[in-house]
Amino acid sequence: MAKSRTVFFCNNCGYESAKWIGKCPSCNQWNSFVEEVIDKTKETASVWSDEGIIKEPVPIHSIEHTEENRIPCPNKELDRVLGGGIVSGSLVLIGGEPGIGKSTLMLQLALQLTQKVLYVSGEESEQQIKLRANRLEHTHSDTTYIISETSIEKVFNHIKQLKPEVLIVDSIQTLASSRIESVPGSISQVRQCAGELMQYAKTTQTPVFLVGHITKDGSLAGPKVLEHMVDTVLQFEGDPNMVYRILRTTKNRFGSTSELGIYEMQSGGLREVKNPSEILISQRDVGVSGVTIGATMEGNRPLLIEIQALVSGAAYGTPQRSSTGFDSRRLNMLLAVLEKRTGLKMGVQDVFLNMAGGIKVDDPAIDLAICVAVLSSLHDLPVDEKTCFASEIGLGGELRAVNRIENRILEAEKLGFTTIYISKYSKGIDAAKYKINIKSFGLLKQVFGDLFG
Ligand code: TYD
Ligand code: MG
């Protein structure tokens, strides 16, 4: 019988310990240790053997510098978040809540690539994947190979035979190595399988995509070590009830982390959204109060977003505050500023706030648009539909400058807005350069006065 030993892993950061401890010495998390059994006899053997490659240290000056070899990605939004193409030998992790569309995105990528792709699924059978593929546009289905498999050893056998140019694993939590006794999805299994896949990616220069599940609190399931191991971490997010999906980079060794891709989930799969602002603000009735447009930035991309506020007298005691797509604590702060600095009686009002399209916004530049939407709804005064806003609000009711104001102004101008309200503390703006009317103010009160008299 194989000798096995028991070890304890921190669920949060993957710290390993011989005995159970209450508080992780590495990440200070309490009660995060779980017991796992590791088969000692086979632990050191690697499945993806180096196949006789013997490496020696080389002087750094003798290493030839070559640009990373990138496979152009036909999926333009994905291409953008990856930093321009799929880098050879890179390990990319895609995380997201169940049902958000990770499998769809990966299958679509497999079908779009002209390269030979092996799609390993531990969650669905070949028939189920075929059913899904039938809904998608398949341009290169002859180069897409599917296998439903959960054993990493068997996966490597298939890889050796097929020699794919791109590997997709859906999901890393369903893979298991027979050399470890713990169940699939446990920390040691995830770490082991990801480690072997990394070795495979680096030795053969094959790009590998890993789909990863997300835990209840929104972090990638399995330990943080997974995030350390891979080259790129992408987050796929959005409200599953809404059609828009956002692909975000949270780590990228081969590009910027401030990139963003937007998709729309349709009956035929994910469609790339090339000009998100137009969609987010298209369905608008003129002359409705409580609706404003905020000029935000998502990564490097300016995005104009519609904000809807509904303010109505609180009928039953404690007023209700509810916000979708925006931090409710920040909303409370803005309401307090409105009460204190502009004299609005917010304490007796219910306030509901909604960001159009199910987008989550954490750019403070949206503050001004929110305050104006609240006031507009409170007094039932519509805001001109060709006006937008870009400023943070301070606790003193002052307008604060925001980053990349020029990009925001340009985007607003491009989309046909005629007026933009910004902070007068914004630096280096040459108003004569733009066709759009730029109104700069120092205080929230002054903006209200200018808008509504
Ligand atoms: P899926 O890719 O299975 O999500 P994940 O792998 O992240 O769990 O996405 C499933 C959802 O997408 C499901 O609710 C159905 C929907 N969907 C469409 O709307 N259109 C399509 O063409 C496909 C394939 C799925
Ligand atoms: Mg899936």
Coordinates of C-alpha atoms and ligand atoms in Angstrom, one line a residue:
M1 CA 0.0 0.0 0.0
A2 CA 1.2 3.5 -0.8
K3 CA 2.5 5.5 2.1
S4 CA 0.4 8.6 2.6
R5 CA 0.7 11.6 4.8
T6 CA -1.8 14.1 6.0
V7 CA -1.1 17.8 5.6
F8 CA -3.1 20.9 6.3
F9 CA -3.6 23.7 3.8
C10 CA -4.8 27.2 4.3
N11 CA -7.9 27.6 2.1
N12 CA -7.2 31.2 1.5
C13 CA -3.6 31.4 0.5
G14 CA -2.4 27.7 0.2
Y15 CA 0.0 27.8 3.1
E16 CA 1.0 24.3 4.0
S17 CA 1.4 23.0 7.6
A18 CA 2.0 19.6 9.2
K19 CA -0.6 20.3 11.9
W20 CA -3.8 22.1 12.2
I21 CA -3.5 25.8 13.2
G22 CA -6.3 28.2 14.0
K23 CA -4.8 31.2 12.4
C24 CA -2.8 31.1 9.2
P25 CA 0.7 32.6 9.8
S26 CA 0.9 33.7 6.2
C27 CA -2.3 35.5 5.5
N28 CA -3.7 35.8 9.0
Q29 CA -7.0 34.2 8.1
W30 CA -8.8 32.4 11.0
N31 CA -10.1 28.9 10.8
S32 CA -9.0 28.4 7.2
F33 CA -7.0 25.1 7.4
V34 CA -8.3 22.0 5.8
E35 CA -6.9 18.5 6.0
E36 CA -5.8 16.7 2.9
V37 CA -4.1 13.4 2.3
I38 CA -1.1 13.2 0.0
D39 CA 0.2 10.0 -1.5
K40 CA 3.9 10.1 -0.6
T41 CA 5.3 7.5 -2.9
K42 CA 4.4 9.2 -6.1
E43 CA 4.5 12.7 -5.0
T44 CA 7.9 13.6 -6.5
A45 CA 7.3 12.0 -9.9
S46 CA 6.0 14.4 -12.6
V47 CA 3.5 13.3 -15.2
W48 CA 4.6 15.8 -17.8
S49 CA 8.2 14.6 -18.0
D50 CA 10.8 16.8 -19.6
E51 CA 11.3 14.1 -22.2
G52 CA 15.0 14.2 -22.1
I53 CA 15.5 18.0 -22.2
I54 CA 18.6 18.8 -20.1
K55 CA 18.9 22.4 -19.2
E56 CA 22.0 24.2 -18.1
P57 CA 22.5 27.7 -16.6
V58 CA 23.5 30.2 -19.3
P59 CA 25.1 33.6 -19.0
I60 CA 22.4 36.2 -19.4
H61 CA 24.2 38.1 -22.2
S62 CA 24.2 35.0 -24.4
I63 CA 20.4 34.7 -24.3
E64 CA 18.9 35.9 -27.5
H65 CA 16.2 38.5 -27.0
T66 CA 13.1 37.6 -28.9
E67 CA 9.7 39.2 -28.7
E68 CA 7.0 37.0 -27.2
N69 CA 5.4 35.0 -29.9
R70 CA 1.8 35.9 -30.0
I71 CA -1.1 34.2 -31.8
P72 CA -3.5 36.8 -33.0
C73 CA -6.8 36.2 -31.3
P74 CA -9.9 36.5 -33.6
N75 CA -12.0 37.4 -30.6
K76 CA -11.1 41.1 -30.5
E77 CA -12.3 41.9 -27.0
L78 CA -10.3 38.9 -25.6
D79 CA -7.4 40.0 -27.7
R80 CA -7.5 43.4 -26.1
V81 CA -7.6 42.1 -22.5
L82 CA -4.7 39.7 -23.2
G83 CA -2.6 42.6 -24.2
G84 CA -2.7 41.9 -28.0
G85 CA -2.8 38.2 -28.9
I86 CA -2.3 34.9 -27.1
V87 CA 1.3 34.6 -25.9
S88 CA 3.0 31.2 -26.6
G89 CA 3.5 29.2 -23.5
S90 CA 1.4 31.4 -21.3
L91 CA -1.0 30.2 -18.7
V92 CA -4.3 32.1 -18.6
L93 CA -6.8 31.8 -15.8
I94 CA -10.4 32.8 -16.5
G95 CA -12.6 33.2 -13.4
G96 CA -16.2 33.9 -13.0
E97 CA -19.5 33.0 -11.3
P98 CA -21.4 29.9 -12.6
G99 CA -23.5 30.7 -15.6
I100 CA -21.7 33.8 -16.5
G101 CA -20.4 32.3 -19.8
K102 CA -16.9 31.1 -19.2
S103 CA -17.5 27.8 -21.1
T104 CA -19.2 29.6 -23.9
L105 CA -16.4 32.1 -24.3
M106 CA -13.8 29.3 -24.3
L107 CA -15.7 27.2 -26.8
Q108 CA -16.2 30.2 -29.0
L109 CA -12.5 30.9 -28.9
A110 CA -11.7 27.3 -29.8
L111 CA -14.1 27.4 -32.8
Q112 CA -12.7 30.8 -34.0
L113 CA -9.0 29.8 -33.8
T114 CA -7.4 28.4 -37.0
Q115 CA -5.0 26.6 -34.7
K116 CA -5.5 23.0 -33.5
V117 CA -7.3 23.4 -30.2
L118 CA -8.0 20.7 -27.5
Y119 CA -10.9 21.6 -25.3
V120 CA -10.8 19.4 -22.1
S121 CA -14.1 19.5 -20.2
G122 CA -14.5 18.0 -16.8
E123 CA -18.0 19.3 -16.4
E124 CA -19.9 18.4 -19.6
S125 CA -20.0 15.4 -21.9
E126 CA -19.0 15.6 -25.5
Q127 CA -22.6 15.6 -26.6
Q128 CA -23.4 18.5 -24.3
I129 CA -20.5 20.5 -25.7
K130 CA -21.6 19.7 -29.2
L131 CA -25.1 21.0 -28.4
R132 CA -23.6 24.2 -27.2
A133 CA -21.3 24.5 -30.2
N134 CA -24.4 24.1 -32.5
R135 CA -25.7 27.4 -31.1
L136 CA -22.5 29.2 -31.8
E137 CA -21.0 30.3 -35.1
H138 CA -18.4 27.7 -35.9
T139 CA -15.9 28.8 -38.5
H140 CA -13.1 26.3 -37.7
S141 CA -14.8 23.3 -36.2
D142 CA -12.5 21.0 -38.0
T143 CA -9.5 22.1 -35.9
T144 CA -11.4 21.9 -32.6
Y145 CA -11.1 18.7 -30.6
I146 CA -13.2 17.9 -27.5
I147 CA -12.6 15.5 -24.7
S148 CA -14.6 15.0 -21.6
E149 CA -12.0 13.9 -19.0
T150 CA -11.1 14.6 -15.4
S151 CA -7.8 12.7 -15.0
I152 CA -4.8 14.8 -15.7
E153 CA -2.7 11.7 -16.6
K154 CA -5.2 10.8 -19.3
V155 CA -5.4 14.4 -20.5
F156 CA -1.6 14.4 -21.0
N157 CA -1.8 11.1 -23.0
H158 CA -4.3 12.7 -25.3
I159 CA -2.1 15.8 -25.6
K160 CA 0.9 13.6 -26.5
Q161 CA -1.1 12.1 -29.3
L162 CA -2.9 15.1 -30.6
K163 CA -0.2 17.7 -30.1
P164 CA -2.7 20.7 -29.9
E165 CA -1.5 24.2 -30.5
V166 CA -3.8 25.6 -27.8
L167 CA -5.1 23.9 -24.8
I168 CA -8.3 24.8 -22.9
V169 CA -9.2 23.2 -19.6
D170 CA -12.7 23.7 -18.3
S171 CA -12.4 23.7 -15.3
I172 CA -9.2 23.4 -13.3
Q173 CA -11.3 22.4 -10.2
T174 CA -12.6 19.2 -11.9
L175 CA -9.1 17.9 -12.9
A176 CA -7.5 15.4 -10.6
S177 CA -4.1 13.7 -10.4
S178 CA -4.0 10.1 -9.2
R179 CA -0.9 10.9 -7.3
I180 CA -2.8 12.9 -4.7
E181 CA -5.6 11.3 -2.8
S182 CA -7.6 14.4 -2.0
V183 CA -10.8 15.1 -4.0
P184 CA -10.8 17.2 -7.2
G185 CA -11.1 20.9 -6.4
S186 CA -9.1 20.6 -3.2
I187 CA -6.2 22.9 -2.8
S188 CA -3.5 20.3 -3.2
Q189 CA -5.2 18.9 -6.4
V190 CA -5.7 22.3 -7.9
R191 CA -2.1 23.2 -7.1
Q192 CA -0.7 20.0 -8.5
C193 CA -2.7 20.0 -11.7
A194 CA -2.1 23.7 -12.4
G195 CA 1.6 23.1 -11.7
E196 CA 1.8 20.3 -14.2
L197 CA -0.1 22.3 -16.8
M198 CA 2.3 25.1 -16.2
Q199 CA 5.2 22.9 -16.9
Y200 CA 3.6 21.6 -20.0
A201 CA 2.9 25.1 -21.2
K202 CA 6.4 26.3 -20.6
T203 CA 8.2 23.3 -22.1
T204 CA 6.1 23.1 -25.2
Q205 CA 5.3 26.8 -25.6
T206 CA 1.6 25.9 -25.9
P207 CA -0.8 28.5 -24.5
V208 CA -3.1 27.0 -21.9
F209 CA -6.4 28.5 -20.8
L210 CA -7.8 27.4 -17.4
V211 CA -11.3 28.1 -16.4
G212 CA -11.6 28.6 -12.6
H213 CA -14.6 28.7 -10.4
I214 CA -15.4 31.5 -8.0
T215 CA -16.3 31.1 -4.3
K216 CA -19.2 32.8 -2.6
D217 CA -17.2 35.8 -1.6
G218 CA -16.0 36.4 -5.2
S219 CA -12.4 35.2 -5.0
L220 CA -11.1 32.4 -7.2
A221 CA -11.7 29.1 -5.6
G222 CA -8.7 27.1 -4.8
P223 CA -5.8 28.9 -3.3
K224 CA -4.2 32.2 -4.2
V225 CA -1.3 30.1 -5.4
L226 CA -3.2 29.5 -8.6
E227 CA -3.2 33.3 -9.2
H228 CA 0.6 33.4 -8.5
M229 CA 1.3 30.5 -10.8
V230 CA -0.5 31.7 -13.9
D231 CA 0.7 34.6 -16.2
T232 CA -2.7 36.2 -16.7
V233 CA -5.8 36.3 -14.6
L234 CA -9.0 37.3 -16.3
Q235 CA -12.3 37.9 -14.5
F236 CA -15.6 37.4 -16.3
E237 CA -18.3 39.3 -14.6
G238 CA -21.7 40.8 -15.0
D239 CA -25.2 40.2 -13.7
P240 CA -26.3 36.8 -15.1
N241 CA -29.8 38.2 -15.6
M242 CA -28.5 41.0 -17.7
V243 CA -27.1 40.6 -21.2
Y244 CA -23.8 42.4 -20.8
R245 CA -20.6 40.6 -19.6
I246 CA -17.4 42.3 -18.8
L247 CA -14.0 40.6 -19.1
R248 CA -11.4 42.3 -16.9
T249 CA -7.7 41.6 -16.4
T250 CA -6.5 41.5 -12.8
K251 CA -3.0 40.3 -13.6
N252 CA -1.1 40.2 -16.8
R253 CA 2.6 39.5 -17.2
F254 CA 2.3 40.3 -20.9
G255 CA 0.2 43.5 -20.9
S256 CA -1.7 46.1 -19.0
T257 CA -4.2 45.2 -16.3
S258 CA -6.5 48.1 -17.0
E259 CA -8.0 46.7 -20.1
L260 CA -11.6 45.7 -20.4
G261 CA -13.7 43.7 -22.9
I262 CA -17.4 43.9 -23.2
Y263 CA -19.7 41.2 -24.5
E264 CA -23.4 40.7 -25.0
M265 CA -24.9 37.3 -24.3
Q266 CA -27.2 36.4 -27.2
S267 CA -28.9 33.2 -28.2
G268 CA -26.0 32.5 -30.6
G269 CA -23.3 33.0 -28.0
L270 CA -21.3 36.0 -26.9
R271 CA -21.1 39.0 -29.2
E272 CA -18.3 41.5 -28.9
V273 CA -19.5 45.0 -28.1
K274 CA -17.3 47.4 -30.0
N275 CA -18.8 50.7 -28.9
P276 CA -20.3 50.1 -25.5
S277 CA -21.3 53.7 -24.8
E278 CA -23.8 53.8 -27.6
I279 CA -25.6 50.7 -26.3
L280 CA -25.6 51.8 -22.7
I281 CA -27.3 55.1 -23.4
S282 CA -29.4 54.3 -26.5
Q283 CA -32.8 53.4 -25.0
R284 CA -33.7 56.8 -23.6
D285 CA -36.9 58.7 -23.5
V286 CA -36.4 62.4 -23.6
G287 CA -37.7 64.5 -20.7
V288 CA -37.7 61.8 -18.0
S289 CA -36.5 63.1 -14.6
G290 CA -33.9 61.3 -12.6
V291 CA -31.9 60.2 -15.5
T292 CA -28.3 61.4 -16.2
I293 CA -25.2 60.3 -18.0
G294 CA -21.9 59.9 -16.3
A295 CA -18.6 59.9 -18.2
T296 CA -16.6 57.1 -16.5
M297 CA -13.5 55.2 -17.4
E298 CA -13.3 51.4 -17.3
G299 CA -9.6 50.7 -17.5
N300 CA -8.3 52.7 -20.5
R301 CA -11.6 52.9 -22.1
P302 CA -14.0 55.9 -21.6
L303 CA -17.5 54.7 -21.1
L304 CA -20.7 56.8 -20.9
I305 CA -23.2 55.2 -18.6
E306 CA -26.8 56.0 -17.9
I307 CA -27.7 56.5 -14.2
Q308 CA -31.3 56.3 -13.0
A309 CA -32.4 57.6 -9.7
L310 CA -35.9 57.4 -8.1
V311 CA -36.6 59.5 -5.1
S312 CA -39.9 59.3 -3.4
G313 CA -41.2 60.2 0.1
A314 CA -40.6 57.4 2.6
A315 CA -44.0 56.2 3.6
Y316 CA -43.0 53.9 6.4
G317 CA -40.5 55.2 8.9
T318 CA -36.9 54.4 8.0
P319 CA -36.2 55.4 4.4
Q320 CA -35.0 52.8 2.0
R321 CA -31.8 53.0 0.1
S322 CA -31.1 50.6 -2.7
S323 CA -28.5 50.7 -5.4
T324 CA -27.7 48.4 -8.3
G325 CA -24.3 48.5 -9.8
F326 CA -22.9 51.1 -7.4
D327 CA -21.6 50.8 -3.8
S328 CA -24.5 51.5 -1.5
R329 CA -22.2 53.0 1.2
R330 CA -20.9 55.5 -1.2
L331 CA -24.5 56.3 -2.2
N332 CA -25.3 57.0 1.5
M333 CA -22.3 59.2 1.7
L334 CA -23.4 61.2 -1.3
L335 CA -26.9 61.5 0.1
A336 CA -25.4 62.8 3.4
V337 CA -23.4 65.4 1.4
L338 CA -26.5 66.4 -0.5
E339 CA -28.4 66.9 2.8
K340 CA -25.6 68.8 4.6
R341 CA -24.2 70.9 1.8
T342 CA -27.1 71.7 -0.4
G343 CA -29.9 71.6 2.1
L344 CA -32.0 68.8 0.4
K345 CA -34.1 66.9 2.9
M346 CA -32.9 63.4 2.0
G347 CA -33.6 61.8 5.4
V348 CA -37.3 61.5 4.6
Q349 CA -36.9 60.1 1.1
D350 CA -36.6 56.6 -0.3
V351 CA -33.7 56.5 -2.8
F352 CA -33.3 53.9 -5.5
L353 CA -30.3 54.0 -7.9
N354 CA -29.6 51.9 -10.9
M355 CA -26.8 51.7 -13.4
A356 CA -28.0 50.9 -16.9
G357 CA -27.1 47.6 -18.5
G358 CA -26.1 45.8 -15.3
I359 CA -22.7 47.4 -15.3
K360 CA -20.9 47.8 -12.0
V361 CA -19.2 51.2 -11.6
D362 CA -16.6 52.0 -9.1
D363 CA -15.2 55.1 -10.8
P364 CA -15.7 58.1 -8.4
A365 CA -16.1 60.3 -11.4
I366 CA -19.7 59.1 -11.5
D367 CA -20.5 60.9 -8.2
L368 CA -21.7 64.2 -9.8
A369 CA -24.0 62.4 -12.3
I370 CA -25.6 60.5 -9.3
C371 CA -26.1 63.6 -7.3
V372 CA -27.7 65.4 -10.2
A373 CA -29.9 62.3 -11.0
V374 CA -31.1 62.3 -7.3
L375 CA -31.9 66.0 -7.4
S376 CA -33.6 65.7 -10.8
S377 CA -35.9 63.0 -9.5
L378 CA -36.6 64.7 -6.2
H379 CA -37.8 67.9 -7.9
D380 CA -39.1 66.1 -11.0
L381 CA -36.9 68.3 -13.3
P382 CA -35.5 66.5 -16.3
V383 CA -31.9 67.0 -17.3
D384 CA -31.1 67.8 -20.9
E385 CA -30.3 64.5 -22.7
K386 CA -27.2 66.0 -24.4
T387 CA -25.6 66.8 -21.1
C388 CA -23.2 64.6 -19.2
F389 CA -21.1 64.7 -16.0
A390 CA -17.6 63.8 -14.8
S391 CA -16.5 64.7 -11.3
E392 CA -15.9 63.2 -7.9
I393 CA -17.7 64.8 -5.0
G394 CA -15.9 65.5 -1.7
L395 CA -17.4 65.5 1.7
G396 CA -17.5 69.3 1.6
G397 CA -19.8 69.2 -1.4
E398 CA -16.9 70.3 -3.6
L399 CA -16.2 69.0 -7.1
R400 CA -12.9 67.1 -7.3
A401 CA -10.8 66.6 -10.4
V402 CA -10.7 63.1 -11.8
N403 CA -8.1 61.3 -13.9
R404 CA -8.0 61.2 -17.7
I405 CA -10.6 64.0 -18.0
E406 CA -9.6 64.6 -21.6
N407 CA -10.5 61.1 -22.7
R408 CA -13.8 61.5 -21.0
I409 CA -14.5 64.8 -22.7
L410 CA -13.4 63.4 -26.1
E411 CA -15.7 60.4 -25.8
A412 CA -18.7 62.6 -24.8
E413 CA -18.0 64.8 -27.8
K414 CA -17.7 61.8 -30.1
L415 CA -21.1 60.6 -29.0
G416 CA -22.7 63.9 -29.7
F417 CA -23.1 65.4 -26.2
T418 CA -23.2 69.2 -26.2
T419 CA -22.3 70.0 -22.6
I420 CA -20.1 68.3 -19.9
Y421 CA -19.9 69.4 -16.3
I422 CA -16.5 68.9 -14.7
S423 CA -14.5 70.1 -11.7
K424 CA -12.9 73.5 -12.1
Y425 CA -9.8 71.9 -10.5
S426 CA -9.2 69.7 -13.5
K427 CA -5.8 70.6 -15.0
G428 CA -4.6 71.3 -18.4
I429 CA -7.9 71.6 -20.3
D430 CA -8.0 73.7 -23.3
A431 CA -11.7 74.4 -23.7
A432 CA -11.2 76.0 -27.1
K433 CA -9.9 72.7 -28.5
Y434 CA -13.3 71.1 -28.1
K435 CA -16.7 71.6 -29.8
I436 CA -18.5 70.4 -26.6
N437 CA -19.3 73.1 -24.1
I438 CA -17.2 72.5 -21.0
K439 CA -18.7 73.8 -17.7
S440 CA -16.3 73.9 -14.8
F441 CA -17.5 74.4 -11.2
G442 CA -16.1 74.2 -7.7
L443 CA -19.2 73.3 -5.7
L444 CA -22.1 70.9 -6.2
K445 CA -24.5 73.8 -5.3
Q446 CA -23.2 75.8 -8.2
V447 CA -23.8 72.9 -10.6
F448 CA -27.4 72.7 -9.4
G449 CA -27.9 76.4 -9.7
D450 CA -26.6 76.4 -13.3
L451 CA -28.7 73.4 -14.3
F452 CA -32.0 74.2 -12.6
G453 CA -31.7 77.9 -11.8
Ligands
TYD1 P1 -21.8 29.0 -19.5 O1 -20.8 29.3 -20.6 O2 -22.2 27.6 -19.4 O3 -21.3 29.6 -18.1 P2 -20.2 29.1 -17.2 O4 -19.3 28.1 -17.9 O5 -19.5 30.4 -16.8 O6 -20.8 28.5 -16.0 O7 -23.0 30.0 -19.9 C1 -24.3 29.6 -19.6 C2 -25.3 30.6 -19.8 O8 -25.2 31.3 -21.1 C3 -26.6 29.9 -19.8 O9 -27.4 30.5 -18.9 C4 -27.1 30.0 -21.2 C5 -26.4 31.2 -21.8 N1 -26.2 31.0 -23.2 C6 -26.8 31.9 -24.1 O10 -27.6 32.8 -23.7 N2 -26.5 31.8 -25.4 C7 -25.7 30.9 -25.9 O11 -25.5 30.8 -27.2 C8 -25.1 30.0 -25.0 C9 -24.2 28.9 -25.5 C10 -25.4 30.1 -23.7
MG2 MG -19.0 26.1 -17.5

